[in-house]
XYZ file of C-alpha atoms in Angstrom:
613
model
C 5.537 -28.472 28.210
C 8.810 -27.191 29.448
C 11.115 -29.515 31.218
C 12.670 -29.260 34.439
C 16.088 -28.450 32.995
C 14.576 -25.853 30.841
C 12.516 -23.933 33.384
C 15.022 -24.156 36.475
C 15.882 -20.429 36.149
C 12.299 -19.216 35.909
C 11.173 -21.660 38.674
C 13.794 -20.553 41.144
C 12.895 -16.763 40.292
C 9.390 -17.257 40.794
C 9.961 -19.422 44.280
C 11.920 -16.800 45.746
C 10.229 -13.613 44.521
C 13.632 -11.826 44.307
C 14.449 -9.708 41.365
C 16.383 -11.616 38.562
C 20.088 -11.411 38.751
C 21.913 -8.856 36.450
C 23.052 -10.393 33.275
C 26.617 -11.485 33.222
C 29.017 -10.096 30.778
C 29.713 -13.438 29.258
C 26.082 -13.836 28.574
C 25.564 -10.244 27.011
C 28.725 -10.962 24.919
C 27.239 -14.301 23.598
C 23.875 -12.546 22.865
C 25.700 -9.843 20.977
C 27.561 -12.552 19.175
C 24.443 -14.310 18.133
C 22.927 -11.198 17.070
C 25.945 -10.240 14.595
C 25.664 -13.780 13.299
C 21.748 -13.374 12.788
C 22.464 -9.961 11.157
C 25.149 -11.288 8.678
C 22.611 -14.359 7.946
C 19.754 -11.799 7.067
C 21.897 -9.476 5.190
C 22.954 -12.403 2.865
C 19.304 -13.442 2.825
C 18.085 -9.829 1.703
C 20.768 -9.163 -0.753
C 20.272 -12.590 -2.471
C 16.403 -12.357 -2.690
C 15.442 -12.594 -6.225
C 11.707 -13.049 -6.484
C 8.403 -10.945 -6.149
C 6.022 -11.769 -3.539
C 3.367 -8.862 -2.967
C 2.971 -5.313 -4.605
C 2.776 -3.938 -1.184
C 6.366 -4.438 -0.580
C 7.023 -1.716 -3.055
C 3.952 0.386 -3.380
C 3.029 0.854 0.331
C 6.653 1.329 1.464
C 9.372 2.021 -1.418
C 7.418 4.231 -3.704
C 6.297 7.018 -1.141
C 9.790 6.627 0.248
C 11.390 7.077 -3.144
C 9.234 10.395 -3.414
C 9.854 11.591 -0.083
C 13.546 11.288 -0.547
C 13.927 12.510 -4.044
C 11.004 14.676 -4.736
C 7.907 14.465 -7.002
C 9.944 14.883 -10.246
C 11.523 11.273 -9.411
C 8.308 9.741 -10.943
C 7.628 7.448 -7.933
C 4.160 5.662 -8.410
C 1.801 6.894 -5.539
C -1.146 4.605 -5.433
C -4.772 5.564 -4.316
C -4.110 4.367 -0.794
C -1.631 7.626 -0.238
C -3.937 9.857 -2.065
C -6.952 8.965 0.435
C -4.764 8.930 3.348
C -5.126 5.385 4.352
C -1.388 4.463 5.238
C 0.828 5.900 7.960
C 3.743 7.879 6.907
C 6.054 6.510 9.373
C 6.834 3.221 7.464
C 8.130 5.189 4.406
C 9.949 7.582 6.455
C 12.238 4.969 7.561
C 13.104 4.031 4.355
C 13.236 7.469 3.053
C 15.947 8.508 5.626
C 17.906 5.594 4.345
C 17.660 6.536 0.942
C 18.915 10.055 1.692
C 21.799 8.819 3.670
C 22.760 6.420 0.772
C 22.513 9.276 -1.768
C 24.632 11.460 0.046
C 27.226 8.711 0.557
C 27.304 8.021 -2.823
C 27.709 11.549 -3.895
C 30.447 12.149 -1.295
C 32.285 8.952 -2.331
C 31.983 10.181 -6.104
C 30.214 6.755 -7.017
C 29.308 6.376 -10.756
C 25.507 6.275 -11.465
C 25.152 2.654 -12.038
C 27.014 1.875 -8.677
C 24.948 4.581 -6.852
C 21.773 2.932 -8.469
C 22.736 -0.377 -7.132
C 23.528 1.326 -3.552
C 19.877 2.622 -3.746
C 18.673 -0.597 -4.735
C 20.341 -2.440 -1.611
C 19.896 0.132 1.180
C 16.192 -0.812 1.924
C 17.116 -4.640 1.914
C 19.710 -3.873 4.434
C 17.551 -1.888 6.540
C 14.932 -4.708 6.495
C 17.489 -7.191 7.277
C 18.387 -5.468 10.381
C 14.729 -5.691 11.241
C 14.792 -9.345 10.469
C 17.686 -10.086 12.496
C 16.034 -8.355 15.386
C 12.891 -10.552 15.001
C 15.030 -13.700 15.100
C 17.009 -12.514 18.143
C 14.034 -11.533 20.138
C 11.910 -14.716 19.341
C 14.950 -16.486 20.842
C 15.045 -14.356 24.076
C 11.210 -14.515 24.565
C 11.587 -18.199 24.450
C 14.581 -17.994 26.853
C 12.162 -16.242 29.204
C 9.808 -18.889 28.901
C 11.790 -22.162 29.031
C 15.129 -20.740 30.650
C 18.077 -19.025 29.896
C 20.469 -21.227 27.809
C 17.792 -24.177 27.453
C 17.898 -26.524 24.611
C 14.148 -25.682 23.901
C 14.964 -21.960 23.670
C 17.737 -22.663 21.330
C 15.392 -24.916 19.446
C 13.174 -21.947 18.944
C 15.973 -19.950 17.413
C 16.721 -22.921 15.030
C 13.141 -23.031 13.770
C 13.146 -19.401 13.262
C 16.469 -19.330 11.269
C 15.471 -22.754 9.227
C 12.031 -21.278 8.546
C 11.106 -21.005 4.764
C 8.685 -18.376 5.469
C 11.168 -16.178 7.162
C 13.871 -16.714 4.588
C 11.131 -15.734 2.047
C 9.560 -12.825 3.729
C 11.276 -11.349 6.737
C 13.733 -9.168 4.670
C 11.014 -7.847 2.504
C 9.945 -4.281 2.817
C 6.434 -4.950 3.790
C 4.657 -3.173 6.827
C 3.798 -6.594 8.064
C 7.474 -7.442 8.543
C 8.241 -4.359 10.655
C 4.835 -5.008 12.637
C 6.162 -8.448 13.415
C 9.518 -7.443 14.676
C 7.960 -4.371 16.997
C 5.286 -7.203 17.984
C 8.092 -9.649 18.927
C 10.337 -7.046 20.832
C 7.309 -5.713 22.709
C 5.974 -9.082 23.988
C 9.347 -9.889 25.293
C 9.559 -6.728 27.363
C 6.025 -7.197 28.500
C 5.724 -7.602 32.343
C 4.600 -11.046 32.374
C 5.865 -11.569 36.008
C 3.328 -9.016 37.096
C 0.482 -11.666 37.017
C 2.240 -13.656 39.527
C 3.452 -10.522 41.629
C 1.804 -10.028 45.185
C 1.018 -6.531 46.163
C 4.474 -4.877 46.814
C 4.839 -2.691 49.842
C 4.951 0.931 49.179
C 7.521 1.898 51.910
C 10.776 0.458 52.778
C 11.944 -0.993 49.519
C 15.482 -2.160 49.444
C 17.625 -0.318 46.892
C 17.976 -3.415 44.593
C 13.951 -3.853 44.558
C 13.645 -0.045 43.729
C 16.116 -0.493 40.861
C 14.365 -3.562 39.788
C 11.024 -1.597 39.833
C 12.386 1.229 37.646
C 13.820 -1.215 35.237
C 10.401 -2.821 34.979
C 8.630 0.397 34.252
C 11.377 1.367 31.670
C 10.738 -2.014 29.998
C 7.170 -1.675 30.057
C 7.328 1.616 28.293
C 9.419 0.164 25.500
C 6.938 -2.438 25.275
C 4.006 -0.071 24.905
C 5.687 2.261 22.561
C 6.412 -0.461 20.251
C 3.018 -2.019 20.518
C 1.366 1.254 19.684
C 3.821 1.694 16.740
C 2.899 -1.807 15.520
C -0.797 -0.844 15.881
C -0.198 2.385 13.891
C 1.357 0.700 11.269
C -1.189 -2.132 10.987
C -4.235 -1.468 13.033
C -5.113 -5.062 13.163
C -2.447 -5.571 15.480
C -4.707 -4.660 18.320
C -5.763 -8.264 18.122
C -2.420 -9.422 19.543
C -2.712 -7.163 22.576
C -6.193 -7.956 23.841
C -5.161 -11.417 24.974
C -2.218 -10.316 26.300
C -3.189 -7.221 28.195
C -6.696 -8.194 29.597
C -5.331 -10.976 31.584
C -2.481 -8.817 32.886
C -5.014 -6.332 33.911
C -7.309 -8.832 35.718
C -4.566 -10.690 37.413
C -2.063 -7.778 38.333
C -2.362 -6.229 41.685
C -4.047 -2.926 41.957
C -1.175 -0.790 42.049
C 0.532 -2.383 39.176
C -2.794 -2.327 37.218
C -2.874 1.441 37.496
C 0.843 1.822 36.452
C -0.107 -0.312 33.425
C -3.188 1.856 32.429
C -1.290 4.972 32.883
C 1.899 4.014 31.031
C -0.456 2.809 28.262
C -2.111 6.032 27.934
C 1.121 8.058 28.070
C 2.980 5.921 25.492
C -0.055 5.423 23.218
C -0.561 9.255 23.323
C 3.119 9.736 22.498
C 3.076 7.311 19.492
C -0.321 8.613 18.220
C 0.833 12.304 18.370
C 4.136 11.473 16.522
C 2.120 9.689 13.949
C -0.436 12.678 13.662
C 2.476 15.010 13.094
C 4.302 12.948 10.647
C 1.086 12.311 8.604
C 0.189 16.028 8.609
C 3.851 16.893 7.143
C 3.287 14.200 4.535
C -0.317 14.766 3.414
C -0.495 18.308 4.231
C -3.810 18.163 5.992
C -4.726 16.704 9.517
C -5.694 13.047 9.287
C -5.701 9.804 10.955
C -4.891 7.008 8.690
C -5.761 3.883 11.083
C -9.229 5.245 11.320
C -9.594 5.780 7.503
C -7.947 2.505 6.962
C -10.745 0.788 9.007
C -13.390 2.930 7.268
C -12.354 2.129 3.672
C -11.666 -1.492 4.325
C -14.374 -2.355 6.602
C -17.255 -0.146 6.422
C -16.969 0.504 2.394
C -15.501 -3.078 2.031
C -13.023 -1.956 -0.618
C -10.693 -4.564 0.421
C -12.890 -7.177 -1.009
C -11.931 -5.724 -4.280
C -8.660 -7.321 -4.290
C -9.988 -10.678 -3.520
C -12.269 -12.765 -1.404
C -11.268 -15.988 0.420
C -13.036 -18.755 2.123
C -13.757 -18.687 5.747
C -11.424 -21.533 6.580
C -8.518 -19.985 4.506
C -6.332 -19.274 7.479
C -6.684 -22.848 8.909
C -6.297 -24.635 5.647
C -3.915 -22.402 3.952
C -2.494 -19.413 5.704
C -0.956 -21.488 8.877
C 0.256 -24.184 6.876
C 2.252 -21.956 4.462
C 3.696 -19.953 7.726
C 5.032 -22.864 9.443
C 5.447 -25.356 6.686
C 7.337 -28.425 8.373
C 6.893 -26.860 11.847
C 2.922 -27.322 11.563
C 2.749 -30.459 13.233
C 4.886 -29.498 16.252
C 3.040 -26.310 16.554
C -0.225 -28.134 16.683
C 0.969 -30.153 19.675
C 2.686 -27.183 21.418
C -0.724 -25.284 20.995
C -2.685 -28.024 22.549
C -0.643 -28.602 25.323
C -0.363 -25.160 26.304
C -4.064 -24.776 26.140
C -4.358 -27.720 28.492
C -2.497 -26.209 31.115
C 0.246 -27.719 33.374
C 0.140 -31.389 34.175
C 1.366 -33.338 37.340
C 4.550 -34.295 35.385
C 5.478 -30.741 34.626
C 8.040 -29.003 36.626
C 7.796 -25.631 35.079
C 6.933 -22.489 36.838
C 3.237 -21.418 36.669
C 4.277 -18.298 35.131
C 5.967 -20.010 32.274
C 2.516 -21.893 31.653
C 0.671 -18.752 31.999
C 3.146 -17.259 29.405
C 2.557 -20.129 26.975
C -0.989 -20.174 27.418
C -1.477 -16.586 26.397
C 0.548 -16.930 23.505
C -1.454 -19.847 22.578
C -4.634 -18.017 22.886
C -3.340 -14.959 20.960
C -2.117 -17.364 18.199
C -5.893 -18.564 17.903
C -7.504 -15.120 18.473
C -6.067 -13.368 15.580
C -6.813 -16.034 12.807
C -10.400 -16.413 14.261
C -11.011 -12.760 14.219
C -9.353 -12.126 10.874
C -11.442 -14.955 9.295
C -14.453 -12.926 9.548
C -13.001 -10.479 7.047
C -13.636 -11.320 3.247
C -10.177 -10.498 2.284
C -7.412 -12.643 3.560
C -3.713 -13.020 3.076
C -1.096 -15.147 4.803
C 0.993 -12.359 5.667
C -1.742 -10.777 7.724
C -1.043 -13.565 10.357
C 2.673 -13.021 10.433
C 2.827 -11.219 13.908
C 1.808 -14.469 15.547
C 4.752 -16.658 13.868
C 7.078 -15.875 16.700
C 4.399 -17.343 19.136
C 3.908 -20.347 17.085
C 7.718 -21.067 16.777
C 7.964 -20.908 20.456
C 5.091 -23.267 20.798
C 6.637 -25.770 18.288
C 10.029 -25.508 20.113
C 9.259 -27.942 23.054
C 7.677 -30.675 20.906
C 10.282 -30.726 18.517
C 13.082 -30.482 21.316
C 11.250 -33.524 22.932
C 11.058 -35.216 19.414
C 14.899 -34.887 19.139
C 16.588 -35.665 22.183
C 20.367 -35.636 22.438
C 20.457 -39.368 22.012
C 17.472 -39.776 19.827
C 17.034 -42.669 17.389
C 18.583 -42.524 14.079
C 15.171 -42.594 12.453
C 14.211 -39.456 14.348
C 17.485 -37.724 13.298
C 16.456 -38.757 9.798
C 12.865 -37.161 9.921
C 14.287 -34.067 11.189
C 16.923 -34.143 8.569
C 14.424 -34.590 5.868
C 12.154 -31.661 7.343
C 15.123 -29.449 7.268
C 16.065 -30.509 3.406
C 12.304 -29.573 2.604
C 12.613 -26.353 4.249
C 15.670 -25.441 2.313
C 14.357 -26.669 -0.942
C 11.048 -24.296 -0.434
C 13.194 -21.405 0.934
C 15.330 -21.809 -2.294
C 12.551 -22.248 -4.815
C 10.478 -19.345 -3.381
C 13.222 -16.924 -3.129
C 15.333 -17.563 -6.280
C 12.788 -19.129 -8.755
C 9.267 -18.503 -8.423
C 8.289 -15.088 -10.050
C 11.742 -13.801 -10.564
C 11.048 -12.585 -14.037
C 9.105 -9.655 -12.851
C 11.962 -8.277 -10.995
C 14.637 -9.195 -13.480
C 12.837 -7.280 -16.223
C 13.253 -4.239 -14.053
C 17.109 -4.505 -13.960
C 17.182 -5.416 -17.741
C 15.482 -2.054 -18.423
C 17.569 -0.142 -15.997
C 20.838 -1.456 -17.451
C 19.482 -0.789 -20.987
C 18.786 2.798 -20.178
C 22.316 2.909 -18.516
C 23.937 1.643 -21.825
C 21.947 4.063 -24.108
C 23.364 6.897 -22.078
C 26.840 5.565 -21.870
C 26.721 5.350 -17.917
C 29.928 3.325 -16.950
C 30.268 1.903 -13.487
C 33.788 3.088 -13.672
C 33.133 6.831 -14.268
C 32.169 9.658 -11.747
C 28.736 10.295 -10.576
C 28.158 13.485 -12.928
C 25.232 12.785 -15.109
C 25.438 12.873 -19.185
C 24.884 16.290 -20.357
C 21.781 15.311 -22.507
C 19.962 12.258 -21.082
C 18.006 9.938 -23.571
C 14.919 9.017 -22.256
C 13.913 5.177 -22.047
C 10.162 4.587 -22.459
C 8.422 1.361 -21.127
C 4.961 0.131 -21.324
C 3.796 -2.738 -19.008
C 0.869 -4.671 -20.470
C 0.411 -6.570 -17.255
C -2.101 -7.088 -14.433
C -1.536 -4.056 -12.396
C 1.394 -3.829 -10.021
C 2.991 -6.829 -11.336
C 6.579 -5.592 -11.110
C 8.428 -3.332 -8.673
C 8.818 0.357 -9.928
C 10.798 3.341 -9.208
C 12.880 1.678 -6.564
C 14.215 -0.724 -9.224
C 13.896 1.444 -12.203
C 15.709 4.252 -10.101
C 16.264 6.758 -13.032
C 13.417 9.265 -13.435
C 14.248 9.605 -17.213
C 12.907 6.071 -17.679
C 9.511 6.967 -18.547
C 7.148 3.895 -17.839
C 3.483 3.577 -17.622
C 1.369 0.279 -16.543
C -2.144 -0.934 -16.468
C -3.848 0.663 -13.194
C -6.436 -0.998 -10.869
C -7.970 1.853 -8.978
C -10.909 0.679 -6.732
C -14.256 2.197 -7.019
C -13.598 4.714 -4.050
C -16.234 7.137 -5.417
C -18.802 4.556 -6.994
C -21.953 3.606 -4.968
C -22.167 0.348 -3.532
C -24.935 -0.915 -5.779
C -23.017 -0.222 -8.873
C -19.876 -1.757 -7.813
C -20.535 -5.260 -9.222
C -20.310 -3.869 -12.701
C -16.967 -1.756 -12.325
C -13.949 -2.778 -14.242
C -10.515 -0.974 -13.686
C -8.249 -0.394 -16.425
C -6.511 -3.639 -16.189
C -9.854 -5.689 -16.071
C -10.905 -3.662 -19.337
C -7.798 -4.788 -20.913
C -8.098 -8.270 -20.233
C -11.949 -8.816 -19.941
C -14.014 -6.084 -21.669
C -13.240 -5.016 -24.356
C -10.098 -7.220 -24.364
C -6.532 -6.795 -25.462
C -7.349 -6.292 -29.321
C -10.014 -3.482 -28.719
C -8.160 -1.857 -25.914
C -4.981 -1.422 -27.867
C -6.980 -0.078 -30.962
C -8.782 2.223 -28.641
C -6.055 3.593 -26.205
C -2.724 3.263 -28.354
C -1.804 5.110 -31.515
C -2.375 3.448 -34.753
C -0.032 0.649 -35.650
C 0.796 2.713 -38.937
C 3.099 4.957 -36.780
C 5.257 1.875 -35.930
C 4.888 -0.059 -39.068
C 7.925 -2.073 -40.223
C 7.228 -0.919 -44.087
C 8.063 2.549 -45.156
C 10.477 5.244 -44.453
C 10.824 6.625 -40.658
C 9.989 10.110 -41.894
C 6.656 8.489 -43.225
C 6.079 7.047 -40.119
C 6.490 10.210 -38.232
C 4.111 11.850 -40.613
C 1.809 9.178 -40.046
C 2.035 9.711 -36.232
C 1.120 13.206 -36.758
C -1.981 12.477 -38.834
C -5.043 13.363 -36.734
C -6.587 10.200 -38.362
C -4.145 8.116 -36.354
C -3.500 10.483 -33.306
C -5.442 11.530 -30.514
C -4.624 13.320 -27.241
C -5.899 10.380 -24.910
C -3.970 7.747 -27.017
C -0.593 6.580 -25.741
C 2.500 6.701 -27.807
C 3.800 3.230 -28.505
C 6.857 2.795 -25.920
C 10.429 1.692 -27.040
C 10.046 -1.552 -24.594
C 6.611 -3.182 -24.388
C 6.549 -5.843 -21.239
C 4.002 -8.443 -20.932
C 3.654 -11.982 -19.865
C 3.969 -14.980 -22.190
C 0.122 -15.590 -21.774
C -0.354 -12.493 -24.059
C 2.228 -13.300 -26.710
C 0.105 -14.932 -29.194
C -2.188 -12.129 -29.315
C 0.169 -9.478 -29.469
C 1.899 -11.164 -32.228
C -1.180 -10.936 -34.149
C -1.993 -7.393 -33.334
C 1.562 -5.982 -33.857
C 2.702 -8.576 -36.423
C 3.512 -5.729 -39.056
C 5.473 -3.542 -36.828
C 8.879 -2.603 -35.823
C 8.711 -4.574 -32.583
C 10.977 -7.561 -32.119
C 11.609 -9.736 -29.001
C 14.829 -8.543 -27.221
C 14.580 -10.154 -23.774
C 12.861 -13.079 -22.289
C 13.047 -14.063 -18.622
C 11.635 -16.937 -16.692
C 9.121 -16.226 -14.193
C 7.248 -19.228 -13.084
C 6.332 -22.711 -13.507
C 2.942 -22.159 -12.299
C 0.697 -19.227 -11.303
C -2.944 -18.999 -9.715
C -3.560 -15.874 -12.159
C -3.726 -17.101 -15.680
C -2.834 -13.857 -16.775
C 0.519 -14.218 -15.445
C 1.478 -17.616 -16.680
C 4.766 -18.128 -18.612
C 7.931 -15.950 -19.055
C 8.226 -12.164 -18.957
C 8.929 -10.914 -22.538
C 10.209 -7.371 -23.701
C 9.731 -6.238 -27.218
C 11.667 -3.613 -28.373
C 11.264 -1.067 -31.494
C 14.476 -0.995 -33.669
C 16.007 2.310 -33.197
């Protein structure tokens, strides 16, 4: 548990009962300096990220944001979740505003279309970098509140967060989980932890200093509740964070403070809910409450299971190890000690121990409850990662004392090297091909239309369309946020869930991607859903091929035309070579994607075949 030096400040405050001193100017300056460094670090992190993690990074944030910013003619991909009003519009509204500002800035500066495209591509990354920097900063500040300002253990917490492979890999992605985690971290920092150790304050005769302190506490409580409510709107499961935190506070706080907490919770929660409802009304065009619909579809109708089931022990055996990596043993020790309570050798204040205990219980409650749901993903646990880093900090700080043995320094150095290796591989190598191929398609479209980075932003007089077909499992790549140009006409295999199909008939349901890969399989699917290969044969004149494409025998309304660019994984290459061997398709791009993959359909390089034009 916290050492005497770490908790001296907290102990003094708890003993005297006096309001905390106003932060010094030097401390504020140093805090701003640390945040500036963290922001620069996370901007580099965001702009150098090259890999793909989850489709939700794009289809639950950037695609609806793109449509909000540039209209329905921009050809953003709006998935079924938005058509059934399952998601809050607040998250994409943030990125839509950023897109609008970036587009206006590009037009005002007269940037060329390729440069404008790069700016639009980078804008959400920079926005998310701010969120990631705030997450690092407030994880550190919360650790200072627990262990003492300027303590080694608090600085160790910051080091763990900055050196975390998961943070480097995930914190700058545009997932709602990332913003949820940032909101949660800040909200927990401003939570009135000291109320549980406060005796009933006198109602009259307060000194001006005490009255000012009470007002500051109320304002901080409101900020905490507003952010907590926002996190719950973004991800309804965030309520699991707040049950282990609010219930003890309500139970232990004096009657007057308990009343204030309930009053402010109702006011702040109602304010956030009202803003969310109005935003969703403007976005969807009808009155709706996405958090309730989210719970209904994913729990009552079990639609989340359509995207995969996991073992009950998934979070324990895979989720937490992936989140913590090399910090896992230190987190386990810190968690155990926090749940054990203070020992006779500890000199820390009881309030610090109480805070650590509640963070520990929160870190246990969320995985245990989420384990009851069949569909599990490691990112669902992301909001508890700051707490686990704080719990890890004291065991690590005790392990690596200022004059620690060389062997211990070597162990920590090895762990740091492992972290760097994991972060580098996950962010630069694994699954980068599915992102690189979008850059290739975009640059190819720019070349076809003679768009130069050195010309003005006025579009060409006649834009040539670029057609692309993705024969991949659904949502294997980003979409309009990376293609950018609406003239890039692309299609991909879909995976709509069985929303309107009765439960007893869902076991036999196959989405379009399943039909392509499983039944009837690639050959039959291409024969039934694409134009006849005679329309793109390598023999005969182009005019004859055009006439063949108009022949009713080879053409039907429901059949797709063969695109100029056909994108697929190497696992499909041999089969496509056999089906399209007599056509004009030739390999024009190949990019490395991964050394391994848990989905056999996604194994190997990403390949683009092009029709010679």
